[in-house]
CSV table of C-alpha atoms in Angstrom, one decimal:
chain,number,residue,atom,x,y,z
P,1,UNK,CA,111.0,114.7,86.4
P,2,UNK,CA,109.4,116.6,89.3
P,3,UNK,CA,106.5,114.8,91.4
P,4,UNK,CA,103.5,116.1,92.5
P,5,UNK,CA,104.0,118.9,95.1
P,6,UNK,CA,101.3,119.1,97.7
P,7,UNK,CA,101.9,121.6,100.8
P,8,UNK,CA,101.5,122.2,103.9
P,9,UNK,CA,102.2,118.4,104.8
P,10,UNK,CA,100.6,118.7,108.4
P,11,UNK,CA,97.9,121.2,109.3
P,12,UNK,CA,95.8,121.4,112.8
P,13,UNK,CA,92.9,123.7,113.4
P,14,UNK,CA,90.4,124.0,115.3
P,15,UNK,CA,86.4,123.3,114.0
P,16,UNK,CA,84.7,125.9,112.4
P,17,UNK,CA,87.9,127.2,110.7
P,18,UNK,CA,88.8,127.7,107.6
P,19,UNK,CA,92.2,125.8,105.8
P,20,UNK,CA,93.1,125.8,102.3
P,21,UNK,CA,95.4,122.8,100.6
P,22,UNK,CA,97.7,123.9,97.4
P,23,UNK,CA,98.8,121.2,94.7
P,24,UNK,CA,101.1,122.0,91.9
P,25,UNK,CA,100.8,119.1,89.6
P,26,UNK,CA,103.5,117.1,87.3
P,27,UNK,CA,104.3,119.3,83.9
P,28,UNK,CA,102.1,118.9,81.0
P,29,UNK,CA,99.6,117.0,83.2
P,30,UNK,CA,96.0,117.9,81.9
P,31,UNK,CA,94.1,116.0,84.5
P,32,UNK,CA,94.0,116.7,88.6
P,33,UNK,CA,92.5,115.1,91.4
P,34,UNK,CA,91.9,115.9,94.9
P,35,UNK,CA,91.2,113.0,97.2
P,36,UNK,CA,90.5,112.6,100.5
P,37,UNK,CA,91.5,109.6,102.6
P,38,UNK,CA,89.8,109.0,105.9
P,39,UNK,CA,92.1,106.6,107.8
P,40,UNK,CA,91.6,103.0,107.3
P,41,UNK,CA,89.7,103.9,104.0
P,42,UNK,CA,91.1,104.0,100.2
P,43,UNK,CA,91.0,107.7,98.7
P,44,UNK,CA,87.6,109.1,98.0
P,45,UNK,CA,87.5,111.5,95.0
P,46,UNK,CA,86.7,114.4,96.0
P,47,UNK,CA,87.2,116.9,92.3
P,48,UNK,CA,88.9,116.0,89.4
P,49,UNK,CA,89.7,119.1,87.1
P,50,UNK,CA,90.7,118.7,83.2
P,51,UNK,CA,93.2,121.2,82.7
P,52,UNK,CA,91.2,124.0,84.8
P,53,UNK,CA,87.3,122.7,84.0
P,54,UNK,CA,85.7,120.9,86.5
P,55,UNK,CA,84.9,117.2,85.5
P,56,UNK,CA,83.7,115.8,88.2
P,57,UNK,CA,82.8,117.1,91.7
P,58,UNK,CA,79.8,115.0,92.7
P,59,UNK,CA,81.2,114.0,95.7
P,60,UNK,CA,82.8,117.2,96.9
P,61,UNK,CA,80.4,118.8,100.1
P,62,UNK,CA,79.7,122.1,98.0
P,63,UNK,CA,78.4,123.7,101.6
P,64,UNK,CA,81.8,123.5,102.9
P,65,UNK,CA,84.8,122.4,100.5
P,66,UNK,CA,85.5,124.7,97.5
P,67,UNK,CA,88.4,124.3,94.7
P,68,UNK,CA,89.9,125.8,91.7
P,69,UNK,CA,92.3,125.2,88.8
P,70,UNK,CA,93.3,128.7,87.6
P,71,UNK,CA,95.6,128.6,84.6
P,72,UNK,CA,94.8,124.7,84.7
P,73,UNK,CA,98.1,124.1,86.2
P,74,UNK,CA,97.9,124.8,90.4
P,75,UNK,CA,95.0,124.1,92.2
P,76,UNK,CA,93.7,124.9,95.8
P,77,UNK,CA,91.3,123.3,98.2
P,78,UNK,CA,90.0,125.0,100.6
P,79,UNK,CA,87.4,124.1,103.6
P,80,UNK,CA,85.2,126.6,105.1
P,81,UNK,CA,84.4,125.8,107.9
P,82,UNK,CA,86.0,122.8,108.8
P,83,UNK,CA,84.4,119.9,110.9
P,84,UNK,CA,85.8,117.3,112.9
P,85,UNK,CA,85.0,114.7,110.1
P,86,UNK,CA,87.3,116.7,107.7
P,87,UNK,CA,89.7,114.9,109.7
P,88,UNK,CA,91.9,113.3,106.5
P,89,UNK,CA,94.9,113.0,104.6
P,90,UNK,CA,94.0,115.4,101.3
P,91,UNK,CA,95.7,113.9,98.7
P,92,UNK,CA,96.5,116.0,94.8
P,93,UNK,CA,97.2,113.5,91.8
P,94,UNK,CA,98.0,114.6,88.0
P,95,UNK,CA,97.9,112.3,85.1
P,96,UNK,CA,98.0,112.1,81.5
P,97,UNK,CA,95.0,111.2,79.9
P,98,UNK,CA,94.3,108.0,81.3
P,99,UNK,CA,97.1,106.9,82.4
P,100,UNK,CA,98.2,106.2,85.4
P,101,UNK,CA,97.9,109.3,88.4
P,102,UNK,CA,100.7,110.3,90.5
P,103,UNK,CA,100.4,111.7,93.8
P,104,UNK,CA,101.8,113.6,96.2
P,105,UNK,CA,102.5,112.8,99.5
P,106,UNK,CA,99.1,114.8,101.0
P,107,UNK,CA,98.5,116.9,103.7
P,108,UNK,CA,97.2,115.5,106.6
P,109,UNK,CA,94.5,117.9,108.4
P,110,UNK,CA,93.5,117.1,111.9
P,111,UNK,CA,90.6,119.3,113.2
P,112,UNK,CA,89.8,119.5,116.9
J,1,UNK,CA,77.0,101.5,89.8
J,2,UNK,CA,80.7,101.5,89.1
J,3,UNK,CA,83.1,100.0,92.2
J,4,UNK,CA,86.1,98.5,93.1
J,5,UNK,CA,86.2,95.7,96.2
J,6,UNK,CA,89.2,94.7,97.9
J,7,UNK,CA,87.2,91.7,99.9
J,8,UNK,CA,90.3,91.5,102.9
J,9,UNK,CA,90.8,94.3,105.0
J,10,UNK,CA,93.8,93.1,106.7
J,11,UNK,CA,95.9,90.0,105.3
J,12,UNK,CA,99.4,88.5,107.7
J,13,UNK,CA,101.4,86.6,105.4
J,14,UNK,CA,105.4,85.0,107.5
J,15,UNK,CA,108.0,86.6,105.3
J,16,UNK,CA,108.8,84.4,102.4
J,17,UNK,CA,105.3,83.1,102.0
J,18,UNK,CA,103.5,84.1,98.3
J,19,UNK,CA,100.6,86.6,98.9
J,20,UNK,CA,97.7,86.9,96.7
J,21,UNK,CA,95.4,89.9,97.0
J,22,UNK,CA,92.2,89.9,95.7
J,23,UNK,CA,90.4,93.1,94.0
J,24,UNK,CA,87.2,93.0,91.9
J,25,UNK,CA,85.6,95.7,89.9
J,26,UNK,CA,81.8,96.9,88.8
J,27,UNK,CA,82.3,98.6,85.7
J,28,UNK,CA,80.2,98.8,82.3
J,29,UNK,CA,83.5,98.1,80.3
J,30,UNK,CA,86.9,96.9,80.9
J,31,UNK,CA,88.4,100.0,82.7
J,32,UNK,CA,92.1,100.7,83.3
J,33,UNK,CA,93.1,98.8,86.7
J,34,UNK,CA,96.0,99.6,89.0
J,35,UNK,CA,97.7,98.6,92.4
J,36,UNK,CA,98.9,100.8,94.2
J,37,UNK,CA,100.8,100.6,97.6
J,38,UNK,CA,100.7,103.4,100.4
J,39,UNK,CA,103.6,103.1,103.2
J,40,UNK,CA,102.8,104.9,106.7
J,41,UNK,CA,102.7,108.9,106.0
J,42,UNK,CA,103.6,108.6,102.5
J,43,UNK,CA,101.3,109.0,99.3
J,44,UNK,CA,100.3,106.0,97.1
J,45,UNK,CA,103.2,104.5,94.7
J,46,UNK,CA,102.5,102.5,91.3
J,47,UNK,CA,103.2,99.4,91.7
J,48,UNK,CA,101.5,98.1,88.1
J,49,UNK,CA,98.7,99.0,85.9
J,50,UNK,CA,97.1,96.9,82.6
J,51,UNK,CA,95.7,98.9,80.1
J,52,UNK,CA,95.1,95.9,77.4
J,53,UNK,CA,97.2,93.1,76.1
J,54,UNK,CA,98.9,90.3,78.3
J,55,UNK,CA,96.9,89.7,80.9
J,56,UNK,CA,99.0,89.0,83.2
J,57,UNK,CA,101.5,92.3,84.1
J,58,UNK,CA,104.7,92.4,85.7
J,59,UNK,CA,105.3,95.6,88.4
J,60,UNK,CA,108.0,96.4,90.4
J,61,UNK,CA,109.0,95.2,93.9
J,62,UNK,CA,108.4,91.8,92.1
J,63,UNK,CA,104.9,92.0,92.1
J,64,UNK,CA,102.6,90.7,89.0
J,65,UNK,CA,98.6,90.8,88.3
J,66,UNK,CA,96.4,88.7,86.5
J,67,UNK,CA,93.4,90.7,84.7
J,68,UNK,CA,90.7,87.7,84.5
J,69,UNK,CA,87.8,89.3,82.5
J,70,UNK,CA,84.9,86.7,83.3
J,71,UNK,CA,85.6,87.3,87.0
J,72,UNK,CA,85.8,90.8,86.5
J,73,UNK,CA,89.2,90.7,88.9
J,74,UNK,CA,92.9,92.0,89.1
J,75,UNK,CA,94.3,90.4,91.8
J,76,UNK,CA,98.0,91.0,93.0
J,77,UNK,CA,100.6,88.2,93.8
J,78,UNK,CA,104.0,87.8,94.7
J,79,UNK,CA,105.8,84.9,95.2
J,80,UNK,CA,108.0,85.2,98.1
J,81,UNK,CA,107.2,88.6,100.6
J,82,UNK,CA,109.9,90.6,102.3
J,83,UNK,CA,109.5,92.1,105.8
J,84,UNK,CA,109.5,95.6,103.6
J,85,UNK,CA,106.1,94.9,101.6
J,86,UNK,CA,103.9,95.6,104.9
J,87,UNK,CA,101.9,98.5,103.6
J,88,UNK,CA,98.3,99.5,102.6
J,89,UNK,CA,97.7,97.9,99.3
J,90,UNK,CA,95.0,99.9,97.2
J,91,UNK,CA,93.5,98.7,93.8
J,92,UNK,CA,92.2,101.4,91.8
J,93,UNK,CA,90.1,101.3,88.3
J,94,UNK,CA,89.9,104.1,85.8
J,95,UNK,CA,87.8,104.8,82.7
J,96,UNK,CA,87.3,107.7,81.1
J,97,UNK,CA,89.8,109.4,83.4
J,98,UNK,CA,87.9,108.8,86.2
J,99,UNK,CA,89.8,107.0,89.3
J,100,UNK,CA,88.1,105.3,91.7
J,101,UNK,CA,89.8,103.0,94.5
J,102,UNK,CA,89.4,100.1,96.9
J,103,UNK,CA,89.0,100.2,100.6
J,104,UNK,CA,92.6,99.1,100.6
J,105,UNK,CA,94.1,95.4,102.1
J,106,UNK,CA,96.4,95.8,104.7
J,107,UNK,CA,99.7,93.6,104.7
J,108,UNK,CA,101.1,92.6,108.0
J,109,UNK,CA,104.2,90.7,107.6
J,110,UNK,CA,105.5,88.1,110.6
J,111,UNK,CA,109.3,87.3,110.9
């Protein structure tokens, strides 16, 4: 079965820009998470979508970081604009039910 | 408030010692608990997960967890580590769907 496919893997802009992230999830997998993982930290939730409502986005920074699940399959991150904090590895996961999430291999953002 | 500790930052273990890792969890029920293992700039692999039963699980790589419910812990052994296992070690928690992680141990293994 196909992974989780996460693209671009490596992006660098500069501050104030704007990026976006795409994530297409495992088949059939109703739930979707985008983390992000400041180095030497564990993965902070950012959204979670079921299927393409929004479950959970308490710790996403609304001013900046927007996302969607149209179709309730792909999904998109985008930042607008981008700080030098947003410095992460942005990490998609799908799962089914609650079982356990698989992720893709994240796209590492480094803005300067 | 709901959270996962992973109390070592960074463990070094020679190669063919055991390893323990140690995670606890604040949750209002007995969530879903994970490990998880991250290799330099790669995403996080499954290495087990307890949902209910046994309490102790068996993963792959030869790694096994023991859920202990009055110490509200999962913590992740393996008897023998191979120069290979060096990674970020993450143990995650999820109820209701919602996945939280650790600050992640770091394994450092010595020849």
């Amino acid at each position: 079965e196909a992974g989780v496919a996460q693209s671009p893997r490596y992006k660098i802009i500069e501050k104030r820009q704007s990026v976006a992230f795409w994530c297409n999830p495992i088949s059939g997998h109703a739930t979707l998470y985008w983390y992000q993982q400041i180095l030497g930290q564990g993965p902070k939730l950012l959204i979670q979508f079921q299927n393409n409502g929004v479950v959970d986005d308490s710790q996403l920074p609304k001013d900046r970081f927007s996302a969607e699940r149209l179709k309730g399959v792909d999904s998109t991150l985008k930042i607008q604009p981008a700080k030098l904090e947003d410095s992460a590895v942005y990490l998609c996961a799908s799962s089914l039910r609650s079982t356990e999430a698989f992720f893709g291999q994240g796209t590492r953002l480094t803005v300067v | 408030a709901q959270s996962v500790t992973q109390p070592d930052i960074h463990i070094t273990v020679s190669e063919g010692a055991s390893l323990e890792l140690r995670c606890n969890y604040s949750y209002g029920a007995t969530p879903y608990l994970f490990w998880y293992v991250q290799s330099p700039g790669q995403g996080l692999q499954l290495l087990l997960k307890y949902f209910s039963g046994d309490t102790l699980v068996q993963g792959i790589k030869g790694f096994e967890a023991e859920f202990k419910r009055s110490q509200s812990s999962f913590n992740l052994r393996k008897p023998s580590v191979h120069w290979s296992d060096a990674a970020e070690y993450f143990c995650a928690v999820s109820n209701n769907n919602d996945m939280r992680f650790g600050a992640g141990t770091r394994l450092t293994v010595k020849p």
